[in-house]
CSV table of N, CA and C in Angstrom, one decimal:
chain,number,residue,atom,x,y,z
A,1,PHE,N,-14.9,36.8,60.9
A,1,PHE,CA,-15.1,36.2,62.4
A,1,PHE,C,-16.4,36.9,62.8
A,2,SER,N,-17.0,36.5,64.0
A,2,SER,CA,-18.5,37.1,64.6
A,2,SER,C,-18.2,38.1,65.6
A,3,GLY,N,-16.5,38.4,65.9
A,3,GLY,CA,-16.5,39.0,67.2
A,3,GLY,C,-17.2,39.2,68.4
A,4,LEU,N,-17.7,37.8,68.3
A,4,LEU,CA,-18.6,38.1,69.7
A,4,LEU,C,-18.4,36.8,70.4
A,5,GLU,N,-17.1,35.8,70.6
A,5,GLU,CA,-16.6,34.9,70.7
A,5,GLU,C,-15.6,35.7,71.6
A,6,ALA,N,-15.4,35.4,73.3
A,6,ALA,CA,-14.1,36.3,73.7
A,6,ALA,C,-13.8,34.8,74.3
A,7,CYS,N,-12.3,34.7,74.5
A,7,CYS,CA,-11.6,33.7,74.9
A,7,CYS,C,-10.2,34.5,76.2
A,8,GLU,N,-10.0,33.5,77.0
A,8,GLU,CA,-8.6,33.9,77.8
A,8,GLU,C,-7.3,34.0,76.6
A,9,LEU,N,-6.4,34.5,77.3
A,9,LEU,CA,-4.8,34.8,76.3
A,9,LEU,C,-4.8,33.5,75.9
A,10,ASP,N,-4.5,32.8,76.8
A,10,ASP,CA,-4.0,31.5,76.8
A,10,ASP,C,-4.8,30.0,76.0
A,11,GLN,N,-5.8,31.0,76.0
A,11,GLN,CA,-6.5,29.9,75.0
A,11,GLN,C,-7.0,30.7,73.6
A,12,THR,N,-5.9,31.3,72.9
A,12,THR,CA,-5.7,31.7,71.8
A,12,THR,C,-4.6,31.4,70.8
A,13,GLN,N,-4.8,31.1,70.2
A,13,GLN,CA,-3.6,30.5,68.5
A,13,GLN,C,-3.9,30.9,67.3
A,14,TYR,N,-3.1,30.8,66.6
A,14,TYR,CA,-2.9,31.2,65.5
A,14,TYR,C,-4.2,30.0,64.5
A,15,GLY,N,-4.6,29.5,63.5
A,15,GLY,CA,-5.4,28.3,63.0
A,15,GLY,C,-5.8,29.2,61.6
A,16,CYS,N,-6.9,27.9,61.2
A,16,CYS,CA,-7.3,28.1,60.1
A,16,CYS,C,-8.5,27.0,60.1
A,17,ARG,N,-9.9,27.7,59.4
A,17,ARG,CA,-10.9,27.5,59.4
A,17,ARG,C,-11.7,27.6,57.8
A,18,ILE,N,-12.2,26.7,57.3
A,18,ILE,CA,-13.3,26.7,56.2
A,18,ILE,C,-14.8,27.6,56.5
A,19,ASP,N,-14.2,28.7,55.5
A,19,ASP,CA,-15.3,29.8,55.7
A,19,ASP,C,-15.9,30.0,54.4
A,20,ASN,N,-17.3,29.8,54.4
A,20,ASN,CA,-17.7,29.9,52.7
A,20,ASN,C,-16.7,29.5,51.4
A,21,ARG,N,-16.3,27.9,51.6
A,21,ARG,CA,-15.6,27.3,50.6
A,21,ARG,C,-14.3,28.1,50.6
A,22,GLN,N,-13.9,28.7,51.3
A,22,GLN,CA,-12.3,29.0,51.5
A,22,GLN,C,-11.7,28.9,52.9
A,23,CYS,N,-10.4,28.8,52.8
A,23,CYS,CA,-9.7,28.7,54.2
A,23,CYS,C,-9.5,30.3,54.6
A,24,THR,N,-10.1,30.9,55.9
A,24,THR,CA,-9.4,31.7,56.7
A,24,THR,C,-8.5,31.6,57.8
A,25,CYS,N,-7.6,32.1,57.6
A,25,CYS,CA,-6.3,31.9,58.3
A,25,CYS,C,-6.2,33.1,59.4
A,26,ALA,N,-5.8,33.4,60.9
A,26,ALA,CA,-6.2,34.1,61.6
A,26,ALA,C,-5.4,33.8,63.3
A,27,TYR,N,-5.4,35.0,64.1
A,27,TYR,CA,-5.0,34.7,65.6
A,27,TYR,C,-6.2,35.1,65.9
A,28,GLY,N,-6.9,33.8,67.5
A,28,GLY,CA,-8.1,33.9,67.6
A,28,GLY,C,-7.9,33.1,69.1
A,29,CYS,N,-9.4,32.8,69.6
A,29,CYS,CA,-10.2,31.8,70.2
A,29,CYS,C,-9.8,30.0,69.4
A,30,ARG,N,-9.0,29.7,70.1
A,30,ARG,CA,-8.7,27.6,69.8
A,30,ARG,C,-10.0,27.3,69.1
A,31,SER,N,-11.0,27.7,69.5
A,31,SER,CA,-12.6,26.7,69.5
A,31,SER,C,-12.9,27.3,67.8
A,32,GLU,N,-12.2,28.7,67.4
A,32,GLU,CA,-12.6,28.9,66.4
A,32,GLU,C,-12.0,28.3,65.1
A,33,PHE,N,-10.6,27.8,65.2
A,33,PHE,CA,-10.3,27.0,64.2
A,33,PHE,C,-10.2,25.5,64.4
A,34,ARG,N,-10.3,24.7,63.3
A,34,ARG,CA,-10.4,23.7,63.4
A,34,ARG,C,-8.6,22.7,63.0
A,35,TYR,N,-8.6,23.8,62.0
A,35,TYR,CA,-6.9,23.3,61.4
A,35,TYR,C,-5.8,24.7,62.1
A,36,LEU,N,-4.5,23.9,62.3
A,36,LEU,CA,-3.4,24.4,63.0
A,36,LEU,C,-2.9,25.2,61.3
A,37,THR,N,-2.8,24.8,60.2
A,37,THR,CA,-2.1,25.0,59.1
A,37,THR,C,-3.0,25.4,58.2
A,38,ARG,N,-2.4,26.5,57.3
A,38,ARG,CA,-3.4,26.9,55.8
A,38,ARG,C,-3.7,25.5,55.2
A,39,LYS,N,-2.3,24.5,54.9
A,39,LYS,CA,-2.1,24.0,54.6
A,39,LYS,C,-3.1,22.6,54.5
A,40,GLU,N,-3.7,22.1,55.9
A,40,GLU,CA,-4.2,21.4,56.7
A,40,GLU,C,-5.6,22.0,56.4
A,41,CYS,N,-5.9,22.7,56.3
A,41,CYS,CA,-7.1,23.5,55.5
A,41,CYS,C,-7.4,23.3,54.2
A,42,GLN,N,-6.5,23.7,53.2
A,42,GLN,CA,-6.6,23.4,52.1
A,42,GLN,C,-6.7,22.0,51.0
A,43,ASP,N,-5.8,21.4,52.4
A,43,ASP,CA,-6.2,20.0,51.9
A,43,ASP,C,-7.8,19.2,52.5
A,44,ALA,N,-8.2,20.2,53.1
A,44,ALA,CA,-9.8,19.5,53.6
A,44,ALA,C,-10.4,19.9,52.4
A,45,LEU,N,-10.3,21.1,52.0
A,45,LEU,CA,-11.0,22.0,51.1
A,45,LEU,C,-11.3,21.3,49.8
A,46,LYS,N,-9.6,20.4,49.2
A,46,LYS,CA,-9.5,19.5,48.2
A,46,LYS,C,-10.2,18.1,48.1
A,47,GLY,N,-10.7,18.1,49.4
A,47,GLY,CA,-11.6,16.6,49.6
A,47,GLY,C,-10.6,15.4,50.7
A,48,ARG,N,-9.0,16.0,51.1
A,48,ARG,CA,-8.3,15.2,51.8
A,48,ARG,C,-8.8,14.7,53.0
A,49,ALA,N,-9.8,15.4,53.8
A,49,ALA,CA,-9.8,15.4,54.9
A,49,ALA,C,-11.4,15.7,55.0
A,50,GLY,N,-12.0,15.6,55.9
A,50,GLY,CA,-13.9,15.7,56.0
A,50,GLY,C,-14.1,17.3,56.2
A,51,ASP,N,-14.9,17.4,55.2
A,51,ASP,CA,-15.1,19.2,55.5
A,51,ASP,C,-16.8,19.0,56.2
A,52,ILE,N,-17.3,19.1,57.7
A,52,ILE,CA,-18.5,19.2,57.6
A,52,ILE,C,-19.2,20.0,57.1
A,53,CYS,N,-18.8,20.9,56.5
A,53,CYS,CA,-20.0,21.9,56.0
A,53,CYS,C,-20.2,21.6,55.0
A,54,SER,N,-19.8,21.0,54.3
A,54,SER,CA,-20.2,20.2,52.8
A,54,SER,C,-21.1,19.7,52.8
A,55,GLY,N,-21.7,19.1,53.7
A,55,GLY,CA,-23.5,18.7,54.1
A,55,GLY,C,-24.2,19.9,54.0
A,56,ASN,N,-24.0,21.2,54.0
A,56,ASN,CA,-25.0,22.0,54.4
A,56,ASN,C,-25.5,21.7,55.6
A,57,PRO,N,-25.2,21.9,56.9
A,57,PRO,CA,-26.3,21.8,58.0
A,57,PRO,C,-26.5,22.9,58.4
A,58,CYS,N,-26.4,23.6,58.0
A,58,CYS,CA,-27.6,25.1,58.2
A,58,CYS,C,-28.4,25.3,57.4
A,59,LEU,N,-29.6,25.4,58.1
A,59,LEU,CA,-30.7,25.9,57.1
A,59,LEU,C,-31.2,26.8,56.6
A,60,ASN,N,-32.0,27.4,55.9
A,60,ASN,CA,-32.6,28.7,55.6
A,60,ASN,C,-31.3,29.8,55.6
A,61,GLY,N,-30.3,29.4,54.6
A,61,GLY,CA,-29.7,30.3,53.9
A,61,GLY,C,-28.5,30.6,55.2
A,62,GLY,N,-28.1,30.0,56.3
A,62,GLY,CA,-27.0,30.1,57.6
A,62,GLY,C,-26.0,29.6,56.9
A,63,ALA,N,-24.6,30.7,57.4
A,63,ALA,CA,-23.5,29.9,56.8
A,63,ALA,C,-23.1,29.3,57.9
A,64,CYS,N,-22.1,27.9,57.1
A,64,CYS,CA,-21.2,27.5,57.9
A,64,CYS,C,-20.3,27.5,58.1
A,65,ILE,N,-19.8,27.8,59.5
A,65,ILE,CA,-18.3,27.5,59.5
A,65,ILE,C,-17.6,26.6,60.5
A,66,GLN,N,-16.6,26.3,60.0
A,66,GLN,CA,-15.8,24.9,61.1
A,66,GLN,C,-15.3,25.7,61.7
A,67,VAL,N,-15.6,24.6,63.2
A,67,VAL,CA,-15.1,25.0,64.8
A,67,VAL,C,-14.3,23.6,65.2
A,68,SER,N,-13.7,24.0,66.0
A,68,SER,CA,-12.9,22.6,66.7
A,68,SER,C,-13.8,21.9,67.5
A,69,GLN,N,-14.8,22.7,68.3
A,69,GLN,CA,-15.4,21.9,68.8
A,69,GLN,C,-16.9,21.4,68.4
A,70,MET,N,-17.4,20.2,69.1
A,70,MET,CA,-18.3,19.0,68.7
A,70,MET,C,-19.4,20.4,68.3
A,71,PRO,N,-20.4,19.8,67.1
A,71,PRO,CA,-19.6,19.4,65.8
A,71,PRO,C,-19.5,19.4,65.3
A,72,GLY,N,-17.9,20.2,65.4
A,72,GLY,CA,-17.3,20.8,64.5
A,72,GLY,C,-17.2,21.8,63.5
A,73,TYR,N,-18.9,22.3,63.9
A,73,TYR,CA,-19.5,23.8,62.8
A,73,TYR,C,-20.4,24.2,63.8
A,74,LYS,N,-20.1,25.7,63.3
A,74,LYS,CA,-21.0,26.1,63.8
A,74,LYS,C,-22.3,27.3,62.7
A,75,CYS,N,-23.3,27.6,62.9
A,75,CYS,CA,-23.8,28.0,61.8
A,75,CYS,C,-24.4,29.4,62.0
A,76,ARG,N,-24.2,30.6,60.8
A,76,ARG,CA,-24.0,31.5,61.3
A,76,ARG,C,-25.4,32.3,60.5
A,77,CYS,N,-26.5,32.8,61.4
A,77,CYS,CA,-27.8,33.0,61.1
A,77,CYS,C,-28.1,34.5,60.9
A,78,GLU,N,-27.1,35.2,61.1
A,78,GLU,CA,-27.5,36.7,61.1
A,78,GLU,C,-27.8,37.0,59.9
A,79,GLY,N,-29.2,37.8,59.4
A,79,GLY,CA,-29.9,38.3,58.0
A,79,GLY,C,-30.6,37.5,57.8
A,80,THR,N,-30.9,36.1,58.7
A,80,THR,CA,-31.8,35.3,57.6
A,80,THR,C,-33.2,35.3,58.1
A,81,GLY,N,-33.0,35.8,58.9
A,81,GLY,CA,-34.7,35.5,59.8
A,81,GLY,C,-35.0,34.4,60.4
A,82,PHE,N,-34.1,33.5,60.8
A,82,PHE,CA,-33.6,32.9,61.6
A,82,PHE,C,-33.4,32.5,62.7
A,83,TRP,N,-32.9,31.5,63.6
A,83,TRP,CA,-31.6,31.4,64.4
A,83,TRP,C,-31.6,29.8,64.9
A,84,GLY,N,-30.8,29.6,66.0
A,84,GLY,CA,-30.7,28.2,66.6
A,84,GLY,C,-29.2,27.7,66.4
A,85,ASN,N,-29.4,26.2,66.4
A,85,ASN,CA,-28.2,25.7,66.0
A,85,ASN,C,-28.0,25.6,64.8
A,86,ARG,N,-29.2,25.7,63.9
A,86,ARG,CA,-28.7,25.4,62.7
A,86,ARG,C,-29.6,26.3,62.0
A,87,CYS,N,-30.2,27.5,62.6
A,87,CYS,CA,-31.0,28.6,61.6
A,87,CYS,C,-32.5,27.8,61.5
A,88,GLN,N,-32.4,27.2,62.3
A,88,GLN,CA,-34.1,26.4,61.8
A,88,GLN,C,-35.1,26.9,62.9
A,89,LEU,N,-34.9,28.1,63.5
A,89,LEU,CA,-36.1,28.7,64.7
A,89,LEU,C,-36.2,30.2,63.7
A,90,PRO,N,-37.8,30.4,63.4
A,90,PRO,CA,-37.9,31.7,62.5
A,90,PRO,C,-37.8,32.6,64.1
A,91,CYS,N,-37.2,33.6,63.6
A,91,CYS,CA,-36.9,34.9,64.5
A,91,CYS,C,-38.3,35.2,65.0
A,92,PRO,N,-38.8,35.5,66.0
A,92,PRO,CA,-40.0,35.7,66.6
A,92,PRO,C,-40.2,37.8,66.2
A,93,GLU,N,-41.8,37.8,66.0
A,93,GLU,CA,-42.0,39.0,65.8
A,93,GLU,C,-41.9,40.0,67.0
A,94,ALA,N,-42.3,40.1,68.1
A,94,ALA,CA,-42.2,40.6,69.0
A,94,ALA,C,-40.9,40.6,69.9
A,95,ARG,N,-40.6,41.9,69.9
A,95,ARG,CA,-39.3,42.0,70.8
A,95,ARG,C,-39.7,41.8,72.4
A,96,HIS,N,-39.4,40.1,73.1
A,96,HIS,CA,-39.2,39.9,74.2
A,96,HIS,C,-37.5,40.1,75.1
A,97,THR,N,-37.6,39.8,76.2
A,97,THR,CA,-36.8,40.1,77.1
A,97,THR,C,-35.6,38.9,76.8
A,98,ASN,N,-35.7,37.8,75.7
A,98,ASN,CA,-34.7,36.8,75.3
A,98,ASN,C,-34.4,36.8,73.8
A,99,PHE,N,-34.8,37.8,73.2
A,99,PHE,CA,-34.5,37.9,72.0
A,99,PHE,C,-33.4,37.8,71.2
A,100,PRO,N,-33.0,36.6,70.3
A,100,PRO,CA,-32.0,35.8,70.2
A,100,PRO,C,-31.0,37.4,69.2
A,101,TYR,N,-30.1,37.2,69.2
A,101,TYR,CA,-28.6,38.1,68.9
A,101,TYR,C,-28.7,38.1,67.2
A,102,GLU,N,-29.1,36.7,66.6
A,102,GLU,CA,-29.2,36.6,65.1
A,102,GLU,C,-30.4,37.2,64.8
A,103,CYS,N,-31.4,37.5,65.4
A,103,CYS,CA,-32.3,38.3,65.2
A,103,CYS,C,-32.5,39.8,65.0
A,104,ILE,N,-31.7,40.2,65.6
A,104,ILE,CA,-31.3,41.7,65.5
A,104,ILE,C,-31.6,42.3,63.9
A,105,VAL,N,-31.8,42.9,63.4
A,105,VAL,CA,-31.6,43.7,62.4
A,105,VAL,C,-30.7,45.3,62.4
A,106,ILE,N,-29.5,45.5,61.9
A,106,ILE,CA,-29.4,47.1,62.2
A,106,ILE,C,-29.4,47.8,60.8
């Protein structure tokens, strides 16, 4: 989990999502979880439900994580040298005031 997304207590729940072709279940923000149970998540992995990440929507080595908000996935771009909704934008070389957090190398 990114640890970057915060939500109100009434917007939290236990849920599951597909993360790197495995079901990850935890307690967190509703928007982070597409499935309410591990079984729903595992059924999706077996092809009984749509796995939006199976089409590899993230570019340049970004990791696809299913979420409940449209479009149904989020790309994690950290460490790729790219940023943007689909990791499609190259990280800028000069650090300016709007430097994307995905481009920060620690």
